[in-house]
Coordinates of C-alpha atoms in Angstrom, one line a residue:
M1 CA 22.4 30.8 28.8
T2 CA 24.2 27.6 27.8
Q3 CA 26.5 24.8 29.2
A4 CA 28.1 21.9 27.6
L5 CA 26.8 18.6 27.8
D6 CA 29.8 17.6 29.9
T7 CA 28.7 19.1 33.1
P8 CA 28.0 17.0 36.4
K9 CA 25.7 14.2 35.9
A10 CA 22.5 14.0 38.1
P11 CA 21.7 10.2 39.3
P12 CA 20.3 8.4 36.0
R13 CA 17.0 7.2 37.4
R14 CA 16.4 10.3 38.4
H15 CA 14.0 11.3 35.6
D16 CA 12.7 7.8 34.6
R17 CA 9.3 8.2 36.5
E18 CA 8.6 11.3 34.8
I19 CA 9.8 10.5 31.3
L20 CA 7.6 7.2 31.7
S21 CA 4.6 9.0 32.9
L22 CA 4.7 11.3 29.7
A23 CA 5.7 8.6 27.1
V24 CA 3.8 5.8 27.7
P25 CA 0.4 7.7 27.2
A26 CA 1.8 9.2 24.4
F27 CA 2.4 6.1 23.0
G28 CA -1.1 5.1 23.1
A29 CA -2.4 8.2 21.4
L30 CA 0.1 8.0 18.9
V31 CA -0.9 4.6 17.9
A32 CA -4.8 5.3 18.4
E33 CA -4.4 7.8 15.6
P34 CA -3.7 5.6 12.4
L35 CA -6.5 3.2 13.8
F36 CA -9.1 5.7 12.0
V37 CA -8.0 5.1 8.6
L38 CA -8.0 1.3 9.7
V39 CA -11.3 1.3 10.6
D40 CA -12.5 3.2 7.6
S41 CA -10.5 0.6 5.4
A42 CA -11.9 -2.2 7.2
I43 CA -15.8 -0.9 6.9
V44 CA -15.5 0.6 3.5
G45 CA -13.4 -2.5 2.0
H46 CA -16.8 -4.6 2.4
L47 CA -18.3 -1.9 -0.2
G48 CA -16.3 -3.2 -2.9
T49 CA -12.7 -2.7 -4.3
S50 CA -13.2 0.9 -5.9
Q51 CA -14.6 2.4 -2.8
L52 CA -11.8 1.0 -0.9
A53 CA -9.3 2.3 -3.7
G54 CA -11.0 5.7 -3.5
L55 CA -10.8 5.7 0.3
G56 CA -7.0 5.2 0.1
V57 CA -6.4 7.7 -2.4
A58 CA -8.5 10.3 -0.3
A59 CA -7.1 9.2 3.0
A60 CA -3.4 9.6 1.5
L61 CA -4.3 13.3 0.5
L62 CA -5.9 14.1 3.9
T63 CA -2.9 12.3 5.7
T64 CA -0.6 14.5 3.9
A65 CA -2.3 17.7 4.2
V66 CA -2.8 17.2 8.1
S67 CA 0.8 16.1 8.9
V68 CA 2.0 19.3 6.9
F69 CA 0.4 21.1 9.8
V70 CA 2.1 19.1 12.9
F71 CA 4.1 22.0 13.8
L72 CA 0.6 22.9 15.8
A73 CA 1.5 20.3 17.9
Y74 CA 5.3 20.6 18.4
A75 CA 5.5 24.3 18.5
T76 CA 2.7 24.9 21.1
T77 CA 4.1 22.1 23.4
A78 CA 7.6 24.2 23.3
A79 CA 5.9 27.3 24.1
V80 CA 3.7 25.9 26.6
S81 CA 5.8 24.0 28.6
R82 CA 8.2 27.0 28.9
R83 CA 5.4 29.4 30.5
V84 CA 5.0 26.4 32.6
G85 CA 8.7 26.4 33.7
S86 CA 8.3 29.8 34.6
G87 CA 5.3 29.6 37.0
D88 CA 2.6 31.5 34.9
R89 CA 0.2 29.1 34.0
G90 CA -2.2 31.5 32.6
A91 CA 0.2 32.9 30.1
A92 CA 0.8 29.1 28.9
L93 CA -3.0 28.5 28.4
Q94 CA -3.0 32.0 26.6
Q95 CA -0.1 31.0 24.3
G96 CA -1.9 27.8 23.9
L97 CA -4.9 29.3 23.0
D98 CA -3.0 31.5 20.3
G99 CA -2.2 28.1 18.6
I100 CA -6.0 26.8 18.4
W101 CA -6.9 30.2 16.8
L102 CA -4.0 29.5 14.6
A103 CA -5.1 26.3 13.7
L104 CA -8.9 27.2 13.2
L105 CA -7.5 29.8 10.6
L106 CA -5.5 27.3 8.8
G107 CA -8.0 24.7 8.9
A108 CA -10.7 27.1 7.1
A109 CA -8.0 28.1 4.6
V110 CA -7.3 24.4 3.7
V111 CA -11.1 23.6 3.6
A112 CA -11.3 26.5 1.0
L113 CA -8.9 25.2 -1.2
A114 CA -10.0 21.5 -1.0
L115 CA -13.4 21.7 -2.1
P116 CA -12.9 23.1 -5.3
T117 CA -9.8 21.3 -6.1
A118 CA -10.8 17.7 -5.0
P119 CA -11.3 16.3 -8.8
W120 CA -7.9 17.7 -9.8
L121 CA -5.9 16.5 -6.7
V122 CA -7.6 12.7 -6.9
S123 CA -6.7 12.9 -10.9
A124 CA -3.2 14.0 -9.9
F125 CA -2.8 11.3 -7.8
G126 CA -3.4 8.9 -10.4
A127 CA -6.8 7.6 -9.6
S128 CA -8.6 5.7 -12.5
D129 CA -11.9 6.8 -13.6
T130 CA -13.5 4.1 -11.5
I131 CA -12.1 5.3 -8.4
A132 CA -12.0 8.8 -8.6
P133 CA -16.0 9.5 -7.7
Y134 CA -15.3 7.8 -4.2
A135 CA -12.3 9.3 -3.7
I136 CA -13.8 12.9 -4.4
T137 CA -16.8 12.0 -2.6
Y138 CA -14.9 11.3 0.5
L139 CA -12.4 14.1 0.3
R140 CA -15.0 16.8 -0.1
I141 CA -16.7 15.5 2.6
S142 CA -13.8 14.7 5.3
A143 CA -12.4 18.0 4.3
F144 CA -15.2 19.8 6.7
G145 CA -13.3 17.8 9.5
I146 CA -9.8 19.4 8.6
P147 CA -10.4 22.8 11.0
A148 CA -11.3 19.7 13.6
M149 CA -8.1 17.9 13.0
L150 CA -5.8 20.7 13.3
V151 CA -7.6 21.8 16.6
V152 CA -6.7 18.6 17.8
L153 CA -3.1 18.7 17.2
A154 CA -2.6 22.4 18.6
A155 CA -4.8 21.2 21.6
T156 CA -2.7 18.3 22.2
G157 CA 0.2 20.5 22.2
V158 CA -1.4 22.3 24.9
L159 CA -1.8 19.6 27.0
R160 CA 1.7 18.3 26.5
G161 CA 3.2 21.5 27.3
L162 CA 0.9 21.4 30.5
Q163 CA 2.9 17.8 31.1
D164 CA -0.5 16.5 30.4
T165 CA -0.5 13.4 28.2
R166 CA -3.1 11.1 29.8
T167 CA -6.2 13.4 28.4
P168 CA -4.9 13.0 24.6
L169 CA -4.7 9.1 25.3
Y170 CA -8.2 9.4 26.6
V171 CA -9.5 11.5 23.8
A172 CA -8.1 9.5 21.3
V173 CA -9.2 6.4 22.6
A174 CA -13.0 7.7 22.8
G175 CA -12.6 9.3 19.5
F176 CA -11.7 6.0 18.3
A177 CA -14.4 4.2 19.5
L178 CA -17.0 7.0 18.0
N179 CA -15.3 6.6 15.0
A180 CA -15.8 3.0 14.3
A181 CA -19.6 3.1 15.8
L182 CA -20.6 6.0 13.5
N183 CA -18.9 4.3 10.7
A184 CA -20.5 1.1 11.0
A185 CA -24.0 2.8 11.6
L186 CA -23.7 5.5 8.5
V187 CA -22.2 3.2 6.0
Y188 CA -24.4 0.0 6.6
G189 CA -27.4 0.9 9.0
A190 CA -28.5 4.3 7.4
G191 CA -26.9 3.1 3.6
L192 CA -24.8 6.0 2.7
G193 CA -21.7 3.9 1.7
I194 CA -18.6 5.7 1.6
A195 CA -20.1 8.9 2.3
G196 CA -21.2 7.7 5.4
S197 CA -17.5 6.6 6.2
A198 CA -16.4 10.3 5.7
W199 CA -19.1 11.6 7.8
G200 CA -18.4 9.2 10.5
T201 CA -15.0 10.3 10.6
V202 CA -15.9 14.2 10.6
I203 CA -18.1 14.0 13.1
A204 CA -15.8 11.9 15.6
Q205 CA -12.6 14.6 14.8
C206 CA -15.5 17.5 16.0
A207 CA -16.1 15.6 19.0
M208 CA -12.4 15.1 19.8
A209 CA -11.8 18.9 19.2
A210 CA -15.0 19.7 21.3
A211 CA -13.4 17.5 23.9
Y212 CA -10.2 19.3 24.0
L213 CA -11.6 22.8 23.9
Y214 CA -13.5 22.0 27.0
V215 CA -10.4 20.9 28.6
V216 CA -8.1 23.9 27.6
I217 CA -11.2 26.5 28.0
R218 CA -11.9 25.5 31.5
G219 CA -8.1 25.8 32.1
A220 CA -7.9 29.2 30.6
R221 CA -11.0 30.6 32.8
K222 CA -9.7 29.2 35.8
H223 CA -6.2 30.9 35.4
G224 CA -7.7 34.1 33.9
A225 CA -6.6 33.9 30.2
S226 CA -8.6 35.6 27.3
L227 CA -10.3 33.5 25.1
R228 CA -10.5 36.0 22.2
P229 CA -8.1 35.8 19.9
D230 CA -5.1 37.9 19.6
A231 CA -3.6 39.1 16.6
A232 CA -0.1 39.4 18.1
G233 CA -0.1 35.9 19.7
I234 CA -1.3 34.0 16.7
R235 CA 1.5 35.8 14.5
A236 CA 3.9 34.7 17.0
C237 CA 2.6 31.1 16.8
A238 CA 2.7 31.1 13.0
Q239 CA 6.3 32.7 12.9
A240 CA 7.4 29.7 15.4
G241 CA 5.8 27.2 13.0
V242 CA 7.7 28.3 9.9
P243 CA 11.2 26.4 10.8
L244 CA 9.3 23.4 11.9
L245 CA 6.8 23.1 8.8
I246 CA 10.1 23.5 6.6
R247 CA 11.5 20.4 8.6
T248 CA 8.3 18.7 8.2
L249 CA 8.1 19.2 4.4
S250 CA 11.8 18.2 4.0
L251 CA 10.9 14.9 5.9
R252 CA 8.0 14.3 3.5
A253 CA 10.2 14.9 0.5
V254 CA 13.0 12.0 1.8
L255 CA 9.6 9.9 1.9
M256 CA 8.5 10.7 -1.2
I257 CA 11.6 10.3 -3.1
A258 CA 12.3 6.7 -1.6
T259 CA 8.9 5.6 -2.7
A260 CA 9.5 7.1 -6.0
V261 CA 12.9 5.4 -6.2
A262 CA 11.5 2.1 -5.5
A263 CA 8.5 2.2 -7.8
R264 CA 11.5 2.4 -10.4
L265 CA 12.8 -0.8 -9.2
G266 CA 9.8 -2.7 -9.9
D267 CA 6.5 -3.8 -8.8
A268 CA 7.6 -6.4 -6.2
D269 CA 10.3 -4.1 -4.6
I270 CA 7.2 -1.0 -4.4
A271 CA 5.1 -3.6 -2.8
A272 CA 7.7 -4.5 -0.3
H273 CA 8.9 -0.6 0.2
Q274 CA 5.1 -0.1 1.5
I275 CA 5.3 -3.1 3.8
L276 CA 8.6 -1.7 5.2
L277 CA 7.5 1.9 5.4
A278 CA 4.2 0.7 7.5
L279 CA 6.6 -1.2 9.8
W280 CA 9.2 1.7 10.1
S281 CA 5.9 4.1 11.0
L282 CA 4.8 1.7 13.7
L283 CA 8.7 1.6 15.3
A284 CA 8.7 5.2 14.9
F285 CA 5.5 6.0 17.1
A286 CA 7.4 3.7 20.0
L287 CA 10.5 6.0 19.9
D288 CA 8.5 9.3 19.2
A289 CA 6.8 8.6 22.6
I290 CA 10.0 9.5 24.3
A291 CA 10.9 12.7 22.0
I292 CA 7.2 13.9 23.1
A293 CA 8.1 13.3 26.7
G294 CA 11.4 15.3 25.9
Q295 CA 9.3 18.3 24.2
A296 CA 7.3 18.8 27.1
I297 CA 10.1 18.3 29.9
I298 CA 12.9 19.9 28.4
G299 CA 10.4 23.3 27.7
R300 CA 9.6 23.4 31.3
Y301 CA 13.1 23.0 32.6
L302 CA 14.4 25.7 30.2
G303 CA 11.3 27.8 31.1
A304 CA 12.4 27.4 34.9
G305 CA 15.9 28.4 34.2
D306 CA 17.4 25.2 34.7
V307 CA 19.7 24.4 32.3
G308 CA 21.7 21.7 34.3
G309 CA 18.1 19.8 34.6
A310 CA 17.3 20.1 31.0
K311 CA 20.7 18.6 30.3
D312 CA 20.4 15.8 32.7
V313 CA 17.1 14.8 31.3
C314 CA 18.3 15.0 27.8
R315 CA 21.2 12.7 28.6
R316 CA 18.6 10.2 30.3
M317 CA 16.3 10.2 27.4
V318 CA 19.2 9.6 24.5
Q319 CA 20.0 6.5 27.1
W320 CA 16.4 5.5 26.9
G321 CA 16.3 6.0 23.0
I322 CA 19.4 3.6 22.6
V323 CA 17.9 1.0 24.6
S324 CA 14.3 1.4 23.0
G325 CA 16.0 1.4 19.8
A326 CA 18.2 -1.7 20.3
V327 CA 15.6 -3.8 21.8
L328 CA 12.9 -3.0 18.7
G329 CA 15.7 -3.7 16.6
A330 CA 16.4 -7.0 18.0
L331 CA 12.7 -7.9 18.0
V332 CA 12.5 -7.1 14.3
A333 CA 15.3 -9.2 13.8
V334 CA 14.6 -12.3 15.2
S335 CA 11.2 -12.2 14.1
R336 CA 11.5 -11.3 10.6
S337 CA 10.2 -14.6 9.4
L338 CA 7.4 -14.5 11.3
I339 CA 6.5 -10.7 10.3
V340 CA 6.9 -11.0 6.6
P341 CA 4.0 -13.7 6.1
L342 CA 1.5 -11.3 8.0
F343 CA 1.8 -8.8 5.2
T344 CA 2.2 -10.9 2.0
T345 CA 2.5 -14.6 0.6
D346 CA 4.1 -13.4 -2.7
P347 CA 7.7 -15.2 -2.8
V348 CA 9.3 -12.5 -4.7
V349 CA 8.1 -9.7 -2.5
E350 CA 9.4 -11.9 0.5
E351 CA 12.7 -12.2 -1.3
A352 CA 12.9 -8.4 -1.6
L353 CA 11.5 -7.6 2.2
L354 CA 13.6 -10.0 3.9
P355 CA 17.1 -8.4 3.7
A356 CA 15.4 -4.9 3.7
L357 CA 13.9 -5.8 7.1
L358 CA 17.3 -6.5 8.5
V359 CA 18.8 -3.4 7.4
V360 CA 15.5 -1.5 9.4
A361 CA 16.3 -3.4 12.5
V362 CA 20.2 -2.4 12.4
S363 CA 19.0 1.2 12.3
Q364 CA 16.6 1.2 15.1
P365 CA 19.2 2.3 17.9
V366 CA 20.4 5.1 15.8
A367 CA 16.6 6.2 15.2
G368 CA 16.2 6.0 18.9
V369 CA 18.8 8.8 19.3
V370 CA 17.5 10.7 16.4
F371 CA 13.8 10.6 18.0
V372 CA 15.2 11.9 21.5
L373 CA 17.2 14.5 20.1
D374 CA 14.9 15.9 17.8
G375 CA 12.2 16.0 20.9
V376 CA 14.6 18.0 23.0
L377 CA 15.6 20.5 20.5
M378 CA 11.5 21.0 19.3
G379 CA 11.0 21.3 23.5
A380 CA 14.1 23.9 23.5
G381 CA 12.3 26.1 20.7
D382 CA 15.1 25.3 18.5
G383 CA 13.2 25.2 15.3
R384 CA 15.4 26.8 12.8
Y385 CA 18.3 24.5 13.6
L386 CA 16.0 21.5 13.1
A387 CA 14.8 23.4 9.5
W388 CA 18.4 23.6 8.3
A389 CA 19.5 19.9 9.8
M390 CA 16.4 18.6 7.8
L391 CA 17.6 20.4 4.7
T392 CA 21.1 19.2 5.1
T393 CA 19.9 15.7 5.5
L394 CA 17.5 15.9 2.2
A395 CA 20.6 17.3 0.3
V396 CA 22.6 14.2 1.5
F397 CA 19.9 11.7 1.0
A398 CA 18.4 12.6 -2.5
P399 CA 21.6 12.1 -4.6
A400 CA 22.3 8.7 -2.6
A401 CA 18.5 7.4 -3.2
L402 CA 18.6 8.7 -7.2
L403 CA 21.4 6.5 -7.2
V404 CA 20.5 3.4 -6.3
P405 CA 18.5 2.3 -9.5
A406 CA 21.2 3.7 -11.5
I407 CA 24.1 1.5 -9.8
G408 CA 21.8 -1.3 -10.2
G409 CA 20.9 -1.7 -6.6
G410 CA 17.5 -3.1 -5.3
L411 CA 15.4 -2.6 -2.5
T412 CA 17.9 -3.4 0.5
A413 CA 20.4 -0.4 -1.3
L414 CA 17.5 1.8 -0.6
W415 CA 16.9 1.3 2.8
W416 CA 20.9 1.8 3.8
A417 CA 20.2 4.9 1.9
M418 CA 17.6 5.6 4.2
T419 CA 19.8 4.5 6.9
L420 CA 22.4 7.0 6.0
M421 CA 19.5 9.7 5.9
M422 CA 19.3 8.6 9.7
L423 CA 22.9 8.4 10.3
V424 CA 22.8 12.3 8.9
R425 CA 20.3 13.4 11.4
L426 CA 21.8 11.9 14.2
V427 CA 25.4 13.8 13.4
T428 CA 23.6 17.2 12.8
L429 CA 21.2 16.8 16.1
Q430 CA 24.3 15.4 18.1
L431 CA 26.5 18.2 17.0
R432 CA 23.9 20.5 18.3
A433 CA 23.2 18.9 21.4
R434 CA 26.8 18.8 22.3
S435 CA 27.2 22.3 21.6
G436 CA 24.7 23.4 24.2
R437 CA 23.4 26.4 22.0
W438 CA 19.8 25.0 22.4
A439 CA 19.4 25.5 25.9
V440 CA 18.2 29.1 25.8
T441 CA 16.3 29.9 29.2
G442 CA 13.6 32.1 29.7
A443 CA 9.7 31.7 29.3
T444 CA 9.9 32.7 25.6
R445 CA 13.1 31.7 23.7

């Protein structure tokens, strides 16, 4: 059942309170996540440069491995919120438990793969003989925390689907505090060095997973959902996640190509590019919070059979995305001269960074809409379209980015290519949103 987006509109502010109640805590939880690596870096950095470099290599590998499975959160949110909208909370929790079981299975497989291949992975990443031992140590120990990390992703999706983004915020903040305390105690107090940092993170991640499991299992028992693994349910979760996995891998390919091109432009350009990516990611957290609200709300409306309500809230979130992107872009543009010295004092890097940063600022209103529509289509369970849209985007971006050094372009030209990437995403997502084909109702898509 679908309708065009030009159906009669509800009052614009009708959905604001609900969007904010979900988006604000989601933003807090998103910001707390990268603080794990920052705390580890701050504590390990005092051990020495080699240890810090080893941590950097291992953390990059772990982040990549875990981010590939972010579909555990996205697909679970969509599936659970649909069940909530249909009025069957027990089935919603059952769906969530299937996602958690899938996370445990995938986590076990990743651990089995990571432990024996850790030296090869570190070597393939280009680590020198000096830092490789530290990277291998950190990677092998931290690998034991991967199942917990994936459970956290899936359980976060369950709670978002249940329209609860506050609990993930509380768990993320508590986990961050525990991680910081354990790292300090184990690295220095127990004298374990970089291994202590890895164990501290593993323990904190396991504690977070335990907290999530307590909340989900308590809800499951209350509403009569079975805690036993269900092969059909787990298989359905995996099938729903495949298109989102393709989408995620395509997006990772975009970022890898951009970094590879920046590296070919020169040392100053790659340094400036890394700063831009960090800032771009931070801005994305703010915009992604609205997208998370979209995932939860859209799924619930469609599960309840309310296509009009889903499209009303989609319109309102697009407006929020435009305004949020414009505000963030303006802040970046006017504070460029203040931002740059926070990251570098090298005049060559600054020269490359300043004009490219303006491009990032200009692209933020586009990014605001892209993130929102991405969340809307995820909430609708429209994973196949998202996969094809991202593959199309990659096909357009790759030649444009690779052309930059060939034509003598610099970092600013590369970030115009990144803006082109966002514009292609905007076009593909907007076409889908206007078609109304995403608005399929029912407890399952």
